[in-house]
Coordinates of N, CA and C in Angstrom, one line a residue:
M1 N -1.9 112.4 -67.9 CA -1.2 113.2 -69.8 C 0.0 112.4 -69.4
H2 N 1.0 112.3 -70.4 CA 2.2 112.1 -70.9 C 2.9 112.6 -71.0
P3 N 4.2 112.6 -70.3 CA 5.6 113.6 -70.7 C 5.9 113.3 -71.9
I4 N 5.9 114.6 -72.9 CA 6.2 114.4 -74.0 C 7.6 114.2 -74.6
A5 N 7.7 112.5 -75.6 CA 8.7 111.8 -75.7 C 9.7 112.0 -76.9
P6 N 11.2 112.1 -76.6 CA 12.0 112.6 -78.2 C 11.7 111.5 -78.8
A7 N 11.8 111.8 -81.0 CA 11.5 111.4 -82.3 C 12.4 110.0 -81.7
I8 N 11.7 109.3 -82.1 CA 12.1 107.5 -82.3 C 12.3 107.4 -84.0
R9 N 13.9 107.2 -84.1 CA 14.3 107.5 -85.2 C 14.7 105.8 -86.2
V10 N 14.2 106.1 -87.2 CA 13.9 104.3 -87.7 C 15.6 104.3 -88.5
I11 N 15.9 103.3 -88.1 CA 17.3 102.6 -88.5 C 16.9 101.2 -89.6
H12 N 15.9 101.0 -89.9 CA 15.8 99.8 -90.4 C 14.4 98.9 -90.4
D13 N 13.8 99.3 -92.0 CA 12.1 98.3 -92.2 C 12.4 97.5 -93.7
D14 N 11.7 96.3 -92.8 CA 11.6 95.3 -93.7 C 10.2 95.5 -93.3
D15 N 9.6 94.3 -94.1 CA 8.8 93.4 -93.8 C 8.2 93.0 -92.8
W16 N 9.8 92.6 -92.1 CA 9.3 91.5 -90.9 C 10.3 91.9 -89.7
I17 N 10.6 93.7 -89.7 CA 11.7 93.7 -88.7 C 11.3 95.4 -88.5
L18 N 11.7 96.2 -87.8 CA 11.6 97.4 -87.8 C 12.5 97.8 -86.8
V19 N 14.4 97.9 -86.9 CA 15.2 98.5 -86.5 C 14.8 99.9 -85.8
I20 N 14.8 100.0 -84.4 CA 14.5 101.4 -83.8 C 16.4 102.0 -83.1
D21 N 16.2 103.2 -83.6 CA 17.4 104.3 -82.0 C 16.4 104.8 -81.1
K22 N 16.2 103.5 -79.7 CA 15.4 104.3 -79.4 C 15.9 105.3 -78.4
P23 N 15.4 106.1 -78.0 CA 15.6 107.0 -77.0 C 15.6 107.0 -76.0
S24 N 16.3 107.3 -74.6 CA 16.5 107.3 -73.4 C 15.5 108.6 -73.3
G25 N 15.1 107.1 -71.8 CA 13.0 107.5 -71.3 C 12.2 106.8 -71.9
I26 N 12.0 106.3 -72.5 CA 11.2 105.9 -72.9 C 11.0 104.1 -73.5
P27 N 10.0 103.8 -72.4 CA 9.8 102.3 -72.2 C 10.0 101.6 -73.3
S28 N 10.8 100.6 -73.9 CA 11.0 99.1 -74.9 C 9.1 98.6 -74.5
V29 N 9.3 98.3 -73.5 CA 7.8 97.5 -73.0 C 6.3 97.9 -72.6
P30 N 4.9 98.9 -72.7 CA 4.7 99.3 -71.9 C 4.6 99.5 -70.0
A31 N 4.4 100.2 -69.7 CA 5.0 100.9 -68.7 C 4.0 100.7 -67.5
L32 N 4.4 100.6 -66.1 CA 2.9 100.0 -65.7 C 2.9 100.9 -65.2
S33 N 3.2 102.4 -65.0 CA 2.5 103.6 -64.8 C 1.8 104.3 -66.0
P34 N 0.4 105.1 -65.4 CA 0.7 105.9 -66.5 C 1.1 107.2 -66.0
F35 N 1.6 107.4 -65.7 CA 3.1 108.3 -66.0 C 3.9 108.3 -66.8
D36 N 3.8 107.5 -67.5 CA 5.1 107.3 -68.5 C 5.1 107.4 -69.2
P37 N 4.9 107.5 -70.5 CA 5.3 107.6 -71.2 C 4.8 106.1 -72.6
P38 N 4.6 106.9 -73.5 CA 3.2 104.9 -74.6 C 5.1 104.5 -74.6
S39 N 5.2 103.0 -74.7 CA 6.4 102.4 -75.4 C 6.1 102.7 -77.1
V40 N 7.7 102.7 -76.5 CA 8.5 102.3 -78.6 C 6.9 101.8 -79.2
C41 N 6.7 100.9 -79.8 CA 5.4 99.7 -80.1 C 4.4 101.3 -80.5
E42 N 3.7 101.3 -79.1 CA 2.5 102.9 -79.0 C 2.5 103.7 -79.5
Q43 N 3.8 104.0 -80.0 CA 4.3 105.4 -80.2 C 4.4 105.0 -81.8
L44 N 4.9 103.8 -81.7 CA 5.6 103.6 -83.7 C 3.6 103.4 -84.1
A45 N 2.7 102.7 -83.4 CA 1.3 101.6 -83.8 C 0.5 102.3 -85.1
D46 N 1.4 103.9 -85.0 CA -0.3 104.4 -86.0 C 1.0 104.5 -87.1
A47 N 2.1 104.8 -87.8 CA 2.7 104.8 -89.1 C 3.3 103.3 -89.3
W48 N 3.4 102.4 -88.8 CA 3.7 100.9 -88.7 C 2.7 100.4 -88.9
G49 N 2.0 99.9 -88.0 CA 1.0 99.0 -87.8 C 2.1 98.2 -85.9
P50 N 0.5 97.1 -86.0 CA 1.2 96.2 -85.1 C 3.1 95.7 -84.6
L51 N 3.5 96.2 -82.9 CA 4.6 96.1 -83.5 C 4.9 95.4 -82.2
E52 N 5.5 93.8 -82.1 CA 6.4 93.7 -80.3 C 7.9 94.0 -80.3
A53 N 7.9 94.2 -78.9 CA 9.6 93.7 -79.1 C 10.4 93.0 -79.4
A54 N 11.4 92.3 -79.5 CA 11.7 91.1 -79.4 C 13.1 91.1 -78.7
H55 N 12.8 92.5 -77.7 CA 14.0 91.6 -76.5 C 13.9 93.7 -75.7
R56 N 14.6 93.7 -74.6 CA 14.3 94.1 -73.8 C 15.7 95.6 -73.6
L57 N 15.3 97.0 -74.2 CA 16.3 97.9 -73.2 C 16.0 99.0 -72.4
D58 N 16.4 99.2 -70.9 CA 16.0 99.6 -70.0 C 15.4 100.9 -70.1
R59 N 15.4 101.5 -69.1 CA 14.1 102.7 -69.9 C 15.2 103.6 -70.3
D60 N 16.2 104.0 -69.2 CA 17.1 104.8 -69.3 C 18.4 104.9 -70.6
T61 N 18.3 103.6 -71.4 CA 19.2 103.1 -71.6 C 18.7 103.6 -72.9
S62 N 19.8 104.5 -73.7 CA 19.1 104.1 -75.6 C 20.4 103.4 -75.9
G63 N 19.7 103.3 -77.9 CA 20.3 102.6 -78.5 C 19.4 101.6 -79.5
L64 N 20.1 100.9 -80.3 CA 19.8 99.5 -80.8 C 17.6 98.7 -80.2
L65 N 16.9 98.8 -80.5 CA 15.9 97.8 -80.5 C 15.9 97.9 -81.3
I66 N 15.2 96.0 -81.8 CA 14.6 95.2 -82.7 C 12.8 94.8 -82.5
L67 N 12.2 95.3 -82.8 CA 10.3 95.1 -83.7 C 10.4 94.2 -83.9
A68 N 9.4 93.4 -83.4 CA 9.4 92.8 -84.9 C 8.1 92.4 -85.4
R69 N 8.3 92.8 -86.7 CA 6.5 92.9 -87.4 C 5.5 92.5 -88.1
T70 N 6.3 90.8 -87.4 CA 5.0 89.2 -87.7 C 5.2 88.2 -86.4
T71 N 4.2 87.8 -86.3 CA 4.3 86.7 -85.1 C 5.6 85.4 -85.5
L72 N 5.8 85.4 -87.0 CA 6.7 85.0 -86.9 C 8.4 85.2 -86.3
A73 N 8.0 86.4 -87.2 CA 10.1 87.0 -87.3 C 9.5 86.8 -85.6
R74 N 8.3 88.0 -84.5 CA 9.1 87.2 -83.4 C 9.1 85.8 -82.4
R75 N 8.6 84.6 -83.0 CA 8.9 83.3 -82.5 C 10.6 83.8 -82.8
Q76 N 10.7 83.5 -84.0 CA 12.5 83.3 -84.3 C 13.6 84.5 -84.0
L77 N 13.2 85.2 -83.6 CA 13.7 86.3 -83.0 C 13.7 85.9 -81.5
G78 N 12.6 85.6 -81.0 CA 13.0 85.2 -79.6 C 13.7 83.9 -78.9
L79 N 13.6 82.9 -80.4 CA 14.3 81.7 -80.2 C 16.0 82.1 -80.3
Q80 N 16.3 82.9 -81.0 CA 17.8 83.0 -81.2 C 17.6 83.9 -79.8
F81 N 17.4 85.3 -78.8 CA 17.8 85.6 -78.1 C 17.7 84.6 -76.6
E82 N 17.2 83.7 -76.4 CA 16.6 82.5 -75.7 C 17.9 82.2 -75.4
S83 N 18.3 81.9 -77.0 CA 19.0 80.9 -77.0 C 20.6 81.2 -77.3
R84 N 21.2 82.8 -76.8 CA 22.4 83.7 -76.7 C 22.4 83.9 -78.4
L85 N 22.6 83.7 -79.3 CA 22.8 83.5 -80.4 C 23.4 85.2 -81.0
V86 N 22.1 86.2 -80.4 CA 22.3 87.1 -80.5 C 23.7 87.7 -79.8
R87 N 24.4 88.7 -80.4 CA 25.7 89.1 -79.6 C 25.3 90.8 -80.0
K88 N 25.7 91.8 -78.9 CA 25.2 93.5 -78.8 C 26.8 93.7 -78.4
R89 N 26.5 94.4 -78.9 CA 27.2 96.1 -77.5 C 27.1 96.4 -77.3
Y90 N 27.6 97.1 -76.3 CA 26.9 98.9 -75.5 C 28.1 100.0 -75.2
R91 N 28.2 100.9 -75.3 CA 29.3 102.0 -75.2 C 28.3 102.6 -73.8
A92 N 29.9 103.2 -72.9 CA 29.4 103.6 -71.4 C 29.9 104.6 -71.3
I93 N 29.9 106.1 -70.7 CA 31.1 107.2 -70.2 C 30.0 106.7 -68.5
V94 N 31.8 106.7 -67.8 CA 31.7 106.3 -66.2 C 32.2 107.5 -66.0
H95 N 32.4 107.6 -64.9 CA 33.5 108.3 -63.5 C 34.0 107.6 -63.4
G96 N 35.8 107.7 -63.5 CA 37.3 107.0 -62.8 C 37.5 107.0 -64.3
I97 N 39.1 105.7 -64.1 CA 39.6 105.6 -64.4 C 39.9 104.1 -64.3
P98 N 39.2 103.1 -65.0 CA 40.0 101.4 -64.9 C 41.7 101.2 -64.4
R99 N 42.0 100.7 -63.4 CA 43.0 99.9 -63.6 C 43.5 99.6 -64.4
C100 N 42.9 98.6 -65.3 CA 43.1 97.9 -66.6 C 42.5 98.2 -67.7
A101 N 42.8 97.6 -68.4 CA 42.8 97.8 -70.4 C 41.1 97.3 -70.5
G102 N 40.9 96.3 -69.2 CA 39.8 95.4 -70.1 C 39.4 93.7 -69.4
G103 N 38.1 93.2 -69.8 CA 38.3 91.5 -68.6 C 37.2 91.4 -69.1
T104 N 36.7 90.4 -68.7 CA 35.6 90.2 -68.3 C 34.9 89.5 -66.7
L105 N 33.7 89.9 -65.8 CA 33.5 89.7 -65.1 C 31.9 88.8 -64.9
H106 N 32.4 88.3 -63.8 CA 31.1 87.3 -63.4 C 30.5 87.2 -62.1
L107 N 29.5 87.7 -62.4 CA 29.1 88.7 -60.9 C 27.6 88.1 -61.4
P108 N 27.1 87.3 -60.3 CA 25.6 86.5 -60.1 C 25.0 88.3 -59.8
L109 N 23.4 88.0 -60.3 CA 22.4 88.9 -60.1 C 21.8 88.9 -58.7
A110 N 20.9 89.4 -58.0 CA 19.5 88.8 -57.4 C 18.9 90.5 -57.7
R111 N 17.3 90.2 -57.8 CA 16.4 91.1 -57.3 C 16.5 91.6 -55.6
D112 N 16.6 93.6 -55.2 CA 17.3 93.5 -54.0 C 15.8 94.0 -53.4
F113 N 14.9 93.0 -53.3 CA 14.0 93.4 -52.2 C 13.6 94.5 -51.3
D114 N 14.6 95.1 -51.0 CA 14.9 96.2 -49.8 C 14.7 97.7 -50.2
R115 N 15.2 97.4 -52.0 CA 15.7 98.9 -52.7 C 15.0 98.9 -53.9
P116 N 13.7 98.4 -54.3 CA 13.4 98.6 -55.8 C 13.2 99.3 -56.0
P117 N 13.3 99.8 -57.7 CA 13.8 98.3 -58.8 C 14.9 97.8 -58.6
R118 N 15.8 98.5 -57.8 CA 17.6 98.0 -57.7 C 17.5 95.8 -57.5
W119 N 18.6 96.3 -58.1 CA 18.9 94.5 -58.8 C 21.0 94.9 -57.9
R120 N 21.1 93.8 -57.1 CA 22.6 93.4 -56.5 C 23.1 91.9 -56.9
V121 N 24.7 92.6 -56.3 CA 25.5 91.4 -56.6 C 25.3 90.8 -56.0
D122 N 24.7 88.8 -55.9 CA 25.0 88.0 -54.7 C 25.0 86.6 -55.7
P123 N 26.3 86.0 -54.6 CA 26.9 85.4 -55.1 C 26.1 83.7 -55.3
I124 N 25.4 83.7 -54.0 CA 25.2 82.7 -53.5 C 23.2 83.0 -53.7
L125 N 22.6 84.0 -54.8 CA 21.1 83.7 -54.7 C 20.7 84.5 -55.8
G126 N 21.8 85.2 -56.3 CA 22.1 85.3 -57.5 C 21.9 84.6 -58.4
V127 N 21.5 85.8 -60.1 CA 22.0 84.3 -61.7 C 22.8 84.6 -62.1
R128 N 23.5 83.7 -63.1 CA 24.4 83.5 -63.6 C 24.4 84.9 -64.2
A129 N 25.9 86.2 -64.0 CA 25.0 87.6 -65.3 C 26.7 87.6 -66.0
V130 N 27.0 88.0 -66.7 CA 28.8 87.9 -67.4 C 28.4 88.7 -68.5
T131 N 29.6 89.7 -68.0 CA 29.9 90.8 -69.3 C 31.5 91.0 -69.0
R132 N 31.6 90.8 -70.6 CA 33.3 91.3 -70.8 C 33.3 92.7 -71.6
W133 N 34.3 93.3 -71.3 CA 34.8 95.0 -71.3 C 35.3 95.0 -71.7
N134 N 36.0 96.4 -71.6 CA 37.2 96.7 -72.6 C 37.0 98.1 -72.7
V135 N 38.0 99.2 -72.4 CA 38.2 100.4 -71.7 C 39.2 100.8 -74.0
I136 N 38.0 102.1 -74.2 CA 38.0 102.8 -75.6 C 39.2 103.5 -75.2
S137 N 38.5 104.8 -74.1 CA 39.8 105.7 -74.5 C 39.2 106.7 -73.0
P138 N 39.8 107.6 -72.5 CA 39.6 108.2 -71.3 C 38.3 109.5 -72.2
A139 N 37.8 109.5 -71.6 CA 36.3 110.7 -71.8 C 36.8 112.0 -72.5
T140 N 36.9 112.4 -73.4 CA 37.2 113.7 -73.5 C 36.2 114.7 -73.9
G141 N 35.9 116.3 -73.3 CA 35.2 117.2 -74.3 C 33.5 116.8 -73.1
F142 N 33.9 116.3 -71.9 CA 33.6 116.2 -70.3 C 33.8 117.3 -69.4
A143 N 33.1 117.2 -67.9 CA 32.8 117.9 -67.4 C 34.3 118.0 -66.7
T144 N 35.6 116.3 -66.6 CA 36.4 116.7 -65.9 C 36.9 115.5 -66.5
S145 N 38.2 114.9 -65.9 CA 39.4 114.4 -67.1 C 38.6 112.8 -66.6
N146 N 38.4 113.0 -65.0 CA 38.0 111.5 -65.1 C 37.2 110.6 -65.0
Q147 N 37.3 110.9 -66.1 CA 36.0 109.9 -66.8 C 36.1 108.6 -68.0
S148 N 36.3 107.5 -68.7 CA 36.5 106.8 -68.9 C 34.6 106.5 -70.2
V149 N 35.2 106.0 -71.2 CA 34.8 105.4 -72.3 C 35.0 103.9 -72.2
I150 N 34.2 102.8 -72.2 CA 34.1 101.9 -72.1 C 32.8 101.1 -72.8
E151 N 33.3 100.1 -73.5 CA 33.0 98.9 -74.8 C 32.8 98.2 -73.7
L152 N 31.2 97.3 -73.6 CA 31.0 96.6 -72.9 C 30.2 95.5 -74.0
E153 N 30.1 94.1 -73.3 CA 29.5 93.2 -74.2 C 28.8 91.9 -73.4
P154 N 27.5 92.6 -73.0 CA 27.0 91.0 -72.8 C 26.7 89.7 -73.0
L155 N 27.5 88.5 -71.8 CA 27.1 87.7 -72.7 C 25.8 87.0 -71.5
T156 N 25.6 87.6 -70.8 CA 23.7 86.7 -70.0 C 22.9 88.5 -70.6
G157 N 21.5 88.0 -70.3 CA 20.3 89.9 -70.5 C 20.1 89.9 -69.0
R158 N 20.8 89.7 -68.2 CA 19.7 90.6 -66.9 C 19.7 91.9 -66.9
S159 N 18.0 92.0 -66.8 CA 18.5 93.5 -66.0 C 19.1 94.3 -65.3
H160 N 19.5 95.6 -65.5 CA 20.1 96.5 -64.8 C 22.0 95.8 -65.5
Q161 N 21.8 94.6 -65.9 CA 23.5 94.1 -65.3 C 24.7 94.9 -65.9
L162 N 24.3 95.8 -66.6 CA 26.1 96.5 -67.5 C 26.4 97.7 -65.9
R163 N 24.6 98.0 -65.8 CA 24.9 99.3 -64.8 C 25.5 98.4 -63.8
I164 N 25.0 97.9 -63.0 CA 25.1 96.7 -61.8 C 27.2 96.7 -61.6
H165 N 27.6 95.9 -62.9 CA 29.0 95.1 -63.3 C 29.6 96.6 -62.8
L166 N 29.7 97.7 -63.7 CA 30.1 99.0 -64.3 C 30.7 99.4 -62.1
A167 N 29.5 99.6 -61.8 CA 29.4 100.0 -60.0 C 29.4 99.2 -59.1
W168 N 30.0 98.0 -59.0 CA 31.4 96.9 -58.4 C 32.2 97.2 -58.6
M169 N 32.6 97.3 -60.3 CA 34.3 98.4 -60.2 C 35.1 98.8 -60.9
G170 N 33.6 99.7 -59.2 CA 34.2 101.1 -58.7 C 34.1 102.5 -60.0
L171 N 33.6 102.2 -61.0 CA 33.2 103.0 -62.5 C 31.2 102.8 -62.5
P172 N 31.5 103.8 -62.2 CA 29.4 104.1 -62.6 C 29.6 104.4 -63.2
I173 N 27.9 104.2 -63.9 CA 27.7 105.6 -65.5 C 27.1 107.1 -65.1
I174 N 27.6 107.7 -65.9 CA 27.7 108.8 -65.7 C 26.3 109.0 -66.3
G175 N 25.4 109.6 -65.3 CA 23.8 109.9 -65.4 C 22.8 108.4 -64.4
D176 N 23.6 107.5 -63.9 CA 23.5 106.5 -63.5 C 22.5 107.1 -61.4
Q177 N 21.0 107.6 -61.9 CA 20.9 107.3 -60.4 C 20.8 106.8 -59.9
L178 N 20.3 105.1 -60.3 CA 20.0 103.8 -59.5 C 21.2 103.2 -58.9
Y179 N 22.4 103.6 -59.0 CA 23.9 102.7 -58.8 C 25.4 103.3 -58.8
G180 N 24.9 105.2 -59.0 CA 25.4 105.8 -58.8 C 25.6 107.0 -58.4
S181 N 26.1 107.8 -58.2 CA 26.3 108.7 -57.8 C 25.6 110.3 -57.8
V182 N 25.4 111.1 -57.2 CA 24.3 111.8 -57.9 C 25.8 113.2 -58.5
D183 N 25.2 113.4 -59.8 CA 25.8 113.9 -60.5 C 24.7 114.7 -61.5
H184 N 25.3 115.6 -62.6 CA 24.6 116.6 -64.0 C 24.1 115.8 -64.0
A185 N 24.0 114.8 -64.9 CA 24.0 113.9 -67.1 C 22.3 114.7 -66.2
H186 N 22.1 115.0 -68.2 CA 20.3 114.5 -68.6 C 20.7 113.9 -68.3
R187 N 20.9 112.3 -68.3 CA 20.9 111.4 -68.9 C 21.5 110.2 -68.6
L188 N 21.2 108.9 -68.5 CA 21.7 108.1 -68.4 C 23.3 107.3 -69.9
H189 N 24.4 107.3 -69.7 CA 25.1 107.2 -70.7 C 25.5 106.1 -71.0
L190 N 24.6 105.6 -71.2 CA 25.1 103.7 -72.1 C 23.6 103.7 -73.4
H191 N 24.7 103.1 -74.6 CA 23.5 103.1 -75.5 C 24.2 101.6 -75.6
A192 N 23.2 101.0 -76.5 CA 22.8 99.5 -76.8 C 23.5 100.2 -79.0
E193 N 24.6 100.2 -79.5 CA 25.3 100.4 -80.5 C 25.4 100.0 -81.5
W194 N 26.2 98.4 -81.2 CA 25.8 97.5 -82.1 C 24.9 96.1 -82.1
L195 N 24.4 95.2 -83.0 CA 23.8 94.5 -82.8 C 24.1 93.8 -84.7
A196 N 23.9 92.2 -83.3 CA 23.9 91.2 -84.8 C 23.2 90.5 -85.0
I197 N 22.3 89.9 -85.7 CA 21.2 88.6 -85.6 C 20.8 88.0 -86.7
A198 N 20.5 87.0 -86.7 CA 20.5 86.0 -88.4 C 18.5 87.0 -88.7
H199 N 18.6 87.1 -89.7 CA 17.5 87.8 -90.2 C 16.5 86.5 -90.1
P200 N 15.2 87.3 -89.6 CA 14.0 86.2 -89.8 C 13.3 85.2 -90.4
Q201 N 13.7 86.6 -91.9 CA 13.6 85.9 -92.8 C 13.9 85.1 -93.2
D202 N 15.1 84.9 -93.9 CA 16.3 83.6 -94.2 C 17.5 83.1 -93.9
G203 N 17.4 84.0 -92.4 CA 18.5 83.5 -91.8 C 20.6 83.6 -92.0
R204 N 19.7 84.8 -93.6 CA 21.4 85.7 -93.0 C 21.6 87.0 -92.3
P205 N 22.8 86.6 -91.3 CA 23.4 87.6 -90.8 C 23.6 88.6 -91.1
V206 N 22.6 89.3 -90.0 CA 22.9 90.8 -90.8 C 23.4 91.8 -89.4
E207 N 24.1 93.3 -89.5 CA 24.2 93.5 -88.3 C 24.2 95.8 -88.5
F208 N 23.7 95.7 -87.1 CA 22.9 97.3 -87.1 C 24.4 98.7 -86.5
F209 N 24.1 99.7 -86.2 CA 25.5 100.3 -85.5 C 24.8 101.7 -85.4
S210 N 24.3 102.6 -84.3 CA 23.8 103.1 -83.9 C 25.0 104.2 -82.8
H211 N 25.5 104.8 -83.2 CA 26.2 106.1 -82.4 C 25.3 106.9 -81.2
P212 N 26.2 106.8 -80.5 CA 25.9 107.5 -79.5 C 25.5 108.7 -79.0
I213 N 24.4 109.7 -78.6 CA 24.2 110.5 -79.0 C 25.1 111.6 -78.2
F214 N 25.2 111.1 -77.3 CA 26.3 111.7 -75.8 C 27.4 111.5 -76.4
E215 N 27.9 110.4 -76.9 CA 29.8 110.6 -77.8 C 29.4 111.7 -79.4
M216 N 28.4 111.8 -80.3 CA 27.7 112.5 -81.2 C 28.5 114.2 -80.4
Q217 N 27.6 114.2 -79.0 CA 27.0 115.9 -78.8 C 28.9 116.8 -78.4
S218 N 29.9 115.4 -77.7 CA 31.1 115.4 -77.2 C 32.1 115.7 -78.5
S219 N 32.1 115.3 -79.2 CA 33.1 115.6 -80.1 C 32.7 116.2 -81.8
T220 N 34.1 116.9 -82.6 CA 33.5 117.6 -83.3 C 33.7 116.5 -85.2
G221 N 34.1 115.4 -84.7 CA 34.6 114.9 -85.5 C 33.1 114.4 -86.6
A222 N 33.1 114.5 -88.1 CA 32.0 114.0 -88.4 C 31.7 112.5 -88.8
K223 N 30.5 112.1 -87.9 CA 29.6 110.7 -87.7 C 28.9 109.8 -88.7
A224 N 29.8 108.4 -89.3 CA 29.0 108.0 -89.8 C 27.6 107.3 -89.9
P225 N 25.9 107.3 -90.4 CA 25.1 107.4 -90.6 C 24.3 105.6 -89.8
P226 N 24.3 105.0 -89.5 CA 23.6 103.6 -89.5 C 23.4 103.6 -89.6
E227 N 23.9 101.7 -90.4 CA 23.3 101.1 -91.2 C 23.2 99.8 -91.0
L228 N 22.3 98.8 -92.1 CA 22.2 97.8 -92.8 C 23.3 97.1 -92.9
L229 N 24.1 96.0 -92.5 CA 25.5 95.5 -93.1 C 25.9 94.6 -92.7
P230 N 26.4 94.0 -94.2 CA 26.2 92.1 -94.0 C 27.9 91.9 -93.1
L231 N 27.8 90.5 -92.4 CA 28.1 90.3 -91.6 C 29.4 88.9 -92.5
F232 N 30.7 89.1 -92.7 CA 31.4 88.0 -92.8 C 32.3 87.7 -92.6

């Protein structure tokens, strides 16, 4: 029996793509274990028909995920991701205060075969992994003042890249049970908040935005709803 999965919110839909706000805890693609919840495509199939994820988010990461509704859309989006033409931005809340306001990390990553499914920083055997990061502000409204809000732009797309790079800096993401210390957070505080692509229908630039739920829960201010916007 599958565990009950949280609702999946649709950000945008047309004949080519479906953009969703994936909750934490749901796989982007079919999971290997029968004890895992169905993937987003499986859960949405009855309402939207056949779907295929154009990219992936870690199961524990929430946020924007693009699902292709046609074979042509999947092919065109795949080329964009493979060519690093898609721009992505994430937001995380971490334990600790960075020593500087931001920078770019060049830390190659390799599988940690002694501790699967972990990856590790490995300058010899690792593949290129680059992350641009920037401090937004101290994390207010949380358990301690020793937390920060970090904006992240992955320039490569390796598994667990953002989680490992932040942990390497001594700034593990709140709720990260793989690369951080044990805490009492109910989820990983990492959210894919912004995504910019060329629409597979006609190549027009479009972008999508989604506010992190963990940030919304800690804020008293009203948040604008996610929407499809033109890029200028």
